Amino acid sequence: MPATSSGRRARAAARLPGRLPRPLERLPIRWRLAVVSAGLTLVILLGFALVVGTLTTRRIHAQFNRELSSTADRATQGTSVVYVGGQARCVRLDRADAIIRIVTLDGTVVCQTPGAPNLGPPAIGRTEEDDGYRVETRRVFLRNQVASFPGATQAWLQVARSTSAVEETAKRVRVFLAVGVLGGALAALLAGLAIARRAISPIAELTEVARRIERTRDPSLRVPHPRADDEVAELARTLEGMLAALDASRSETEASLSRQREFVADASHELRTPLTSILANLEMLAEELEGDPADAAGSALGSARRMRRLVADLLLLARADAGRSQRRRPTDVSSVLVEAAAELGPVAADHELIVDASPAVVSGAPDELHRLALNLMENAVRHTPPDTRICARTFSEGGSAVLEVSDNGPGIPEGLAPRIFERFVRGGGERAGSSGLGLAIVQAVTESHGGSVVLEPPEDGRGARFVVRLPALADQAAATEAADVTTPARS
């Protein structure tokens, strides 16, 4: 029952008088206005043409009939038949504008204009049309009756004119009216398009401003207001108010996020001092205690170290979010890579770590770049099984310093690849033992140095391959000074 009532409501809504036909609803507004205007003009002109055409055609035919009747009257008064030597002769029979025949009641031709067609027997008392001619019949009297027409004292005068000329005139009138109707409808369509385009030009300006705001993400741009205080002006005011509200909301959100970033950065920085004190005390306790207390102190020491690492990660990300950057200086990425590999060596003892370091100098923060290289190699060690080969190399390519870390391990799951650089995304789940910030830090450091990091397909089709590209230092003198000649290391 509810479905039936809703169906009735839908059909009733479809029959509303103000609803446009479906094909018109798919057209742009200016075309709808133009088509509706042209349609109304066409209907009006069609009615006008029908009335004018009917009246004009009737008037043409009536004028033709009057002229034919007048011609017949004049011919009756001015035409007579005489017989000379037994032959009938018509007097003043020829008329350039009509065909005249004098016949008896049985249709015998007494005389006629040259080339006159057969108009048939006379139609007494009425006007008829025969084979494209309109015929008027009048009575005439015969003079000097002879034996050729015994008892015939009267005959019938047939006056005819071709209807082709009048039909041609009526046809021209109809063609003229049809052309006028179509031309008027077309003119109304073009005029409607022009007027509609001009009428909706303020909306087009509003659309252009909205697109500019979308491109620039600047809601403070001025919204144009039309001169007339109409619906478009109301739309402009509404849009301006909405943009002002969005701008205020964005400003509040940015201020809140900025305060949060500052808080995280400051809190992370402040946590480093007590954590350092805790680590020192735990290390001392772990050395002095024995048995279960020593194990407990060692466990606490491990947790404190992980906390220090997490705080350091949060501090680095918070500084990147807040736009705080360390002092930059010419740095050879190859030296940074060798130092990071040496630090990771004890952890990667069960992996085959290959380092190929060619000079590649950038303007950067050595500590952050060290963290970047260490995280990439540590990520490969943590998420690959023992005996996996890990290759790390640096080189210069087309004005960029490239750091590449690849392995021949199981690779990255397909569903995880698009989110690999997001924060707190763990490739191995909770069992991986990571915070999920390693690759997020890689991306943050890379972007803060004006570079990019991507996960590219491995060359041999196996494992994972991370490629970091940083802008190479343009000052060759500084690059030469910063670059220490490093022999490619293997461990």
XYZ file of C-alpha atoms in Angstrom:
491
model
C 0.000 0.000 0.000
C 2.766 2.547 0.770
C 4.469 1.727 -2.517
C 1.212 2.347 -4.387
C 0.653 5.731 -2.727
C 4.255 6.789 -3.380
C 3.848 5.754 -7.013
C 0.720 7.920 -7.251
C 2.583 10.863 -5.725
C 5.419 10.411 -8.214
C 2.991 10.339 -11.149
C 1.152 13.369 -9.775
C 4.429 15.249 -9.447
C 5.266 14.336 -13.031
C 1.953 15.856 -14.165
C 2.484 19.196 -12.429
C 1.796 22.026 -14.863
C 5.069 23.799 -14.128
C 7.232 20.786 -14.872
C 9.201 20.870 -18.122
C 9.329 17.890 -20.471
C 12.217 15.559 -19.721
C 14.227 16.393 -22.899
C 14.150 20.091 -21.933
C 15.341 19.326 -18.399
C 18.602 17.976 -19.834
C 19.366 21.226 -21.701
C 21.340 24.137 -20.214
C 19.246 26.934 -18.741
C 19.929 29.394 -21.569
C 18.824 26.802 -24.137
C 15.688 26.048 -22.130
C 14.746 29.722 -22.057
C 15.503 30.137 -25.765
C 13.613 26.983 -26.802
C 10.568 27.870 -24.703
C 10.604 31.425 -26.084
C 10.949 30.166 -29.659
C 8.193 27.596 -29.077
C 5.757 30.204 -27.798
C 6.654 32.500 -30.696
C 6.128 29.636 -33.146
C 2.681 28.876 -31.721
C 1.661 32.534 -31.879
C 2.974 32.966 -35.424
C 1.321 29.747 -36.550
C -2.043 30.962 -35.287
C -1.491 34.353 -36.878
C -0.390 32.761 -40.185
C -3.394 30.417 -40.178
C -5.836 33.280 -39.744
C -4.079 35.612 -42.176
C -3.558 32.843 -44.726
C -7.181 31.770 -44.610
C -8.510 35.310 -44.904
C -6.058 36.266 -47.647
C -6.746 33.109 -49.684
C -10.472 33.640 -49.427
C -10.066 37.250 -50.438
C -7.970 36.278 -53.481
C -10.543 33.717 -54.592
C -13.396 36.135 -53.967
C -11.634 38.835 -55.999
C -11.026 36.314 -58.783
C -14.691 35.299 -58.773
C -15.845 38.914 -58.842
C -13.579 39.725 -61.737
C -14.814 36.648 -63.654
C -18.432 37.573 -62.990
C -17.794 41.146 -64.117
C -16.107 39.859 -67.260
C -19.074 37.580 -67.969
C -21.479 40.478 -67.537
C -19.533 42.680 -69.924
C -19.223 39.855 -72.434
C -22.977 39.261 -72.343
C -23.702 42.886 -73.092
C -21.025 43.326 -75.719
C -21.162 40.021 -77.638
C -23.756 39.045 -80.231
C -24.144 36.398 -82.959
C -25.118 37.114 -86.533
C -25.291 34.937 -89.588
C -23.708 35.917 -92.792
C -24.197 33.595 -95.779
C -25.483 30.890 -93.516
C -22.427 31.024 -91.222
C -22.516 32.171 -87.580
C -20.291 35.072 -86.716
C -19.661 36.382 -83.197
C -19.307 40.121 -82.824
C -16.784 41.493 -80.198
C -16.018 38.031 -78.929
C -12.243 38.192 -78.259
C -11.117 39.264 -74.772
C -7.541 38.928 -73.680
C -8.395 38.114 -70.064
C -10.949 35.320 -70.625
C -12.073 32.417 -72.815
C -15.560 32.852 -74.348
C -17.760 30.219 -75.958
C -21.367 30.528 -77.244
C -23.191 27.223 -77.256
C -26.732 25.956 -77.535
C -28.442 24.096 -74.739
C -27.419 20.749 -76.185
C -23.778 21.819 -76.260
C -23.452 22.684 -79.934
C -20.803 25.382 -80.336
C -22.040 28.434 -82.169
C -18.693 30.282 -81.937
C -15.735 30.624 -79.540
C -12.423 32.359 -79.039
C -9.524 30.725 -80.847
C -8.025 27.744 -78.991
C -10.799 27.590 -76.452
C -11.003 24.230 -74.605
C -14.184 22.197 -74.315
C -15.960 23.536 -71.274
C -18.827 21.013 -71.498
C -22.524 21.757 -71.648
C -23.679 25.009 -70.108
C -24.366 24.981 -66.376
C -27.504 27.092 -66.230
C -27.939 29.113 -63.077
C -24.640 28.211 -61.401
C -20.882 28.627 -61.564
C -18.694 25.581 -61.924
C -15.031 24.606 -62.249
C -13.965 22.303 -65.055
C -10.440 21.039 -65.744
C -8.629 23.980 -64.135
C -11.079 26.642 -65.356
C -13.782 28.534 -63.549
C -16.828 29.015 -65.804
C -19.614 31.576 -65.647
C -22.698 30.988 -67.877
C -24.990 33.732 -69.242
C -27.964 33.734 -71.672
C -27.589 35.499 -75.046
C -30.038 35.894 -77.939
C -29.413 34.895 -81.568
C -30.137 37.272 -84.429
C -30.963 36.505 -88.103
C -32.123 32.990 -87.318
C -31.429 30.568 -90.185
C -32.234 26.986 -90.871
C -28.979 25.820 -89.277
C -30.616 26.341 -85.855
C -34.312 25.753 -86.322
C -36.314 27.237 -83.502
C -33.167 28.461 -81.799
C -33.631 32.040 -80.713
C -31.242 31.954 -77.735
C -27.913 30.436 -76.766
C -25.571 30.347 -73.739
C -22.441 32.343 -73.240
C -19.642 30.568 -71.317
C -16.917 32.809 -69.907
C -13.958 30.992 -68.315
C -10.646 31.898 -66.704
C -7.854 29.573 -65.631
C -7.548 29.089 -61.872
C -3.814 28.352 -62.056
C -2.860 31.997 -61.574
C -5.015 32.468 -58.508
C -3.817 29.152 -57.052
C -0.237 30.210 -57.683
C -0.894 33.481 -55.884
C -2.463 31.654 -52.938
C 0.490 29.265 -52.862
C 2.941 32.164 -52.775
C 1.006 33.660 -49.900
C 1.201 30.363 -47.979
C 4.926 30.006 -48.684
C 5.523 33.592 -47.588
C 3.640 32.988 -44.344
C 5.476 29.693 -43.709
C 8.836 31.383 -44.236
C 7.747 34.217 -41.964
C 6.690 31.768 -39.235
C 9.939 29.793 -39.402
C 12.037 32.940 -39.653
C 10.236 34.487 -36.708
C 10.722 31.320 -34.628
C 14.423 31.209 -35.542
C 14.825 34.888 -34.732
C 13.068 34.288 -31.409
C 15.451 31.382 -30.714
C 18.544 33.474 -31.436
C 17.197 36.448 -29.533
C 16.284 34.161 -26.639
C 19.818 32.734 -26.589
C 21.332 36.212 -26.602
C 19.007 37.473 -23.867
C 19.443 34.317 -21.793
C 23.231 34.487 -22.126
C 23.178 38.097 -20.987
C 20.728 37.299 -18.196
C 22.832 34.462 -16.766
C 26.184 36.210 -17.257
C 26.222 37.150 -13.528
C 25.860 33.442 -12.715
C 28.754 32.688 -15.081
C 30.851 35.258 -13.195
C 29.935 33.609 -9.905
C 30.925 30.235 -11.363
C 34.285 31.586 -12.527
C 34.981 33.033 -9.078
C 34.045 29.703 -7.480
C 36.455 27.891 -9.815
C 39.196 30.397 -8.998
C 38.589 29.798 -5.301
C 38.753 26.059 -5.933
C 42.113 26.442 -7.715
C 43.684 28.897 -5.273
C 41.933 27.641 -2.107
C 41.476 31.285 -1.168
C 37.910 31.925 0.074
C 38.703 35.596 0.653
C 38.312 36.388 -3.053
C 35.602 38.964 -3.777
C 32.304 37.688 -5.161
C 30.857 39.964 -7.896
C 27.410 41.426 -7.223
C 25.000 42.258 -10.086
C 23.516 45.735 -10.300
C 19.943 44.522 -10.011
C 18.718 43.403 -6.607
C 17.285 40.103 -7.845
C 17.675 36.369 -7.242
C 21.223 36.381 -8.628
C 22.190 39.129 -6.191
C 20.703 37.066 -3.373
C 22.742 34.066 -4.566
C 25.902 36.198 -4.628
C 25.261 37.411 -1.076
C 24.591 33.860 0.102
C 27.754 32.575 -1.578
C 29.787 35.422 -0.094
C 28.454 34.676 3.351
C 29.200 30.971 2.960
C 32.771 31.712 1.824
C 33.280 34.073 4.755
C 32.080 31.371 7.142
C 34.337 28.784 5.497
C 37.291 31.165 5.645
C 36.696 31.794 9.321
C 36.309 28.082 9.973
C 39.499 27.305 8.055
C 41.393 29.983 9.950
C 40.169 28.553 13.250
C 41.089 25.021 12.158
C 44.552 26.094 10.987
C 45.123 27.985 14.214
C 44.040 24.958 16.227
C 46.270 22.625 14.206
C 49.165 25.051 14.552
C 48.693 25.144 18.310
C 48.576 21.331 18.377
C 51.764 21.061 16.309
C 53.512 23.561 18.571
C 52.329 21.653 21.619
C 53.524 18.292 20.289
C 56.869 19.750 19.262
C 57.371 21.478 22.616
C 56.143 18.473 24.592
C 58.400 16.096 22.663
C 61.352 18.404 23.235
C 60.616 18.698 26.944
C 60.251 14.915 27.306
C 63.796 14.306 26.103
C 65.432 15.606 29.298
C 63.523 13.429 31.804
C 63.858 10.424 29.474
C 67.616 10.925 29.334
C 67.705 11.007 33.148
C 65.547 7.878 33.364
C 67.780 6.045 30.895
C 70.931 6.968 32.817
C 69.446 5.770 36.115
C 68.157 2.537 34.590
C 71.519 1.801 32.987
C 73.227 2.298 36.362
C 70.666 0.075 38.113
C 70.989 -2.627 35.468
C 74.763 -2.729 36.076
C 74.566 -2.790 39.885
C 71.589 -5.098 40.428
C 71.613 -8.859 40.112
C 69.005 -11.543 39.538
C 65.377 -10.632 39.072
C 65.844 -6.940 39.924
C 68.509 -6.712 37.210
C 66.143 -8.331 34.702
C 63.392 -5.912 35.658
C 65.757 -2.976 35.312
C 66.901 -4.286 31.903
C 63.299 -4.619 30.725
C 62.527 -1.091 31.908
C 65.683 0.119 30.197
C 64.549 -1.419 26.898
C 61.119 0.204 27.195
C 62.701 3.557 28.016
C 64.912 3.338 24.953
C 61.910 2.594 22.749
C 60.110 5.542 24.337
C 63.097 7.785 23.619
C 63.047 6.628 19.999
C 59.295 7.276 19.755
C 59.659 10.747 21.310
C 62.462 11.522 18.872
C 60.239 10.416 15.992
C 57.325 12.514 17.203
C 59.607 15.498 17.693
C 60.925 15.225 14.152
C 57.417 14.932 12.670
C 56.101 17.757 14.844
C 58.930 20.015 13.739
C 58.223 19.154 10.112
C 54.504 19.887 10.558
C 55.250 23.163 12.335
C 57.706 24.219 9.637
C 60.684 24.180 11.953
C 63.844 23.107 10.216
C 67.377 22.524 11.427
C 70.263 24.490 10.051
C 71.168 23.340 6.549
C 74.692 22.920 5.226
C 76.340 21.098 2.336
C 76.087 17.385 3.134
C 77.315 14.392 1.195
C 74.522 11.804 1.232
C 77.068 9.030 0.566
C 78.833 9.734 3.885
C 75.478 9.810 5.659
C 74.594 6.438 4.146
C 77.890 4.844 5.226
C 77.469 6.106 8.803
C 73.860 4.843 8.947
C 74.926 1.434 7.589
C 77.688 1.200 10.225
C 75.140 1.990 12.957
C 72.730 -0.627 11.612
C 75.449 -3.292 11.172
C 74.966 -5.135 14.467
C 71.187 -5.323 13.942
C 71.517 -6.516 10.344
C 74.053 -9.291 11.047
C 71.732 -11.968 9.623
C 71.150 -9.975 6.391
C 73.427 -9.292 3.461
C 73.852 -5.511 3.506
C 75.512 -4.017 0.411
C 76.389 -0.308 0.358
C 77.462 1.443 -2.829
C 78.065 5.098 -1.936
C 78.938 7.531 -4.722
C 79.265 11.252 -3.878
C 75.928 13.113 -3.976
C 75.955 16.482 -2.204
C 72.835 18.311 -1.074
C 72.016 21.240 1.171
C 70.477 19.568 4.190
C 70.447 18.755 7.888
C 72.872 15.856 8.469
C 70.969 14.460 11.471
C 67.668 14.357 9.560
C 69.286 12.810 6.478
C 70.987 10.234 8.734
C 67.581 9.383 10.189
C 66.129 9.074 6.670
C 68.803 6.604 5.490
C 68.701 4.643 8.744
C 64.910 4.292 8.653
C 64.912 3.009 5.060
C 67.530 0.330 5.779
C 66.006 -0.527 9.150
C 62.609 -0.932 7.508
C 64.131 -3.400 5.016
C 65.842 -5.376 7.803
C 62.737 -5.510 10.008
C 60.313 -6.681 7.273
C 62.457 -9.255 5.461
C 63.549 -12.748 6.563
C 67.188 -13.593 7.392
C 69.704 -13.959 4.539
C 67.792 -11.336 2.504
C 70.029 -9.125 0.366
C 69.614 -5.382 1.033
C 71.243 -2.929 -1.365
C 71.695 0.753 -0.470
C 73.359 3.154 -2.870
C 73.708 6.848 -3.619
C 74.443 8.568 -6.921
C 73.803 11.808 -8.821
C 71.328 11.890 -11.689
C 70.089 14.879 -13.687
C 70.602 17.531 -11.003
C 69.305 15.286 -8.215
C 70.989 13.335 -5.456
C 69.455 9.862 -5.363
C 69.349 7.511 -2.386
C 68.017 4.054 -3.239
C 67.323 1.147 -0.844
C 66.090 -2.158 -2.274
C 65.785 -5.768 -1.163
C 64.835 -9.146 -2.601
C 62.442 -10.030 0.177
C 58.712 -10.803 0.004
C 57.858 -7.236 -1.001
C 55.032 -5.002 0.174
C 51.425 -6.297 0.105
C 49.408 -4.806 -2.735
C 46.729 -3.347 -0.480
C 49.316 -1.674 1.763
C 51.376 0.036 -0.955
C 49.133 3.151 -1.342
C 49.288 3.774 2.451
C 52.908 2.863 3.070
C 53.984 6.426 3.909
C 51.081 7.180 6.255
C 51.722 7.521 9.951
C 51.227 4.533 12.255
C 50.826 2.129 9.324
C 52.620 -1.091 10.224
C 53.549 -3.502 7.471
C 53.872 -6.468 9.815
C 51.052 -5.558 12.196
C 51.639 -5.417 15.927
C 54.221 -8.212 15.706
C 56.561 -6.100 13.570
C 57.758 -4.263 16.675
C 57.702 -0.838 15.028
C 55.771 2.338 15.775
C 54.666 2.794 12.161
C 56.459 6.139 11.909
C 59.637 5.114 10.073
C 58.509 5.694 6.485
C 56.382 8.689 7.528
C 59.591 10.268 8.843
C 61.338 9.404 5.561
C 58.645 11.245 3.636
C 58.619 14.229 6.027
C 62.407 14.654 5.860
C 62.411 14.250 2.072
C 59.673 16.842 1.556
C 61.269 19.283 4.008
C 64.404 19.094 1.824
C 62.383 19.775 -1.358
C 62.622 16.194 -2.633
C 60.392 13.174 -3.197
C 60.305 9.552 -2.155
C 58.482 6.849 -4.098
C 58.017 3.122 -3.939
C 59.147 1.900 -7.348
C 58.906 -1.584 -8.872
C 62.052 -3.625 -8.133
C 64.407 -4.181 -11.043
C 64.339 -7.993 -10.772
C 60.618 -8.155 -9.941
C 61.125 -9.190 -6.292
C 61.134 -7.313 -3.006
C 60.721 -3.590 -2.434
C 62.582 -0.568 -3.818
C 62.459 2.896 -2.254
C 63.955 5.805 -4.215
C 64.608 9.216 -2.628
C 65.446 12.154 -4.904
C 66.798 15.377 -3.382
C 67.880 18.577 -5.171
C 71.625 18.388 -5.687
C 73.730 21.291 -4.448
C 74.302 23.746 -7.290
C 77.473 25.282 -5.799
C 80.210 22.986 -7.069
C 82.833 24.483 -4.742
C 80.728 23.758 -1.695
C 79.957 20.304 -3.040
C 83.630 19.530 -3.510
C 84.438 20.746 -0.007
C 81.647 18.677 1.570
C 82.256 15.482 -0.380
C 84.691 13.088 1.283
C 85.993 10.447 -1.057
C 84.347 7.322 0.278
C 85.252 3.834 -0.869
C 82.112 1.706 -1.469
C 81.637 -0.418 1.630
C 80.366 -3.933 1.963
C 79.319 -5.624 5.176
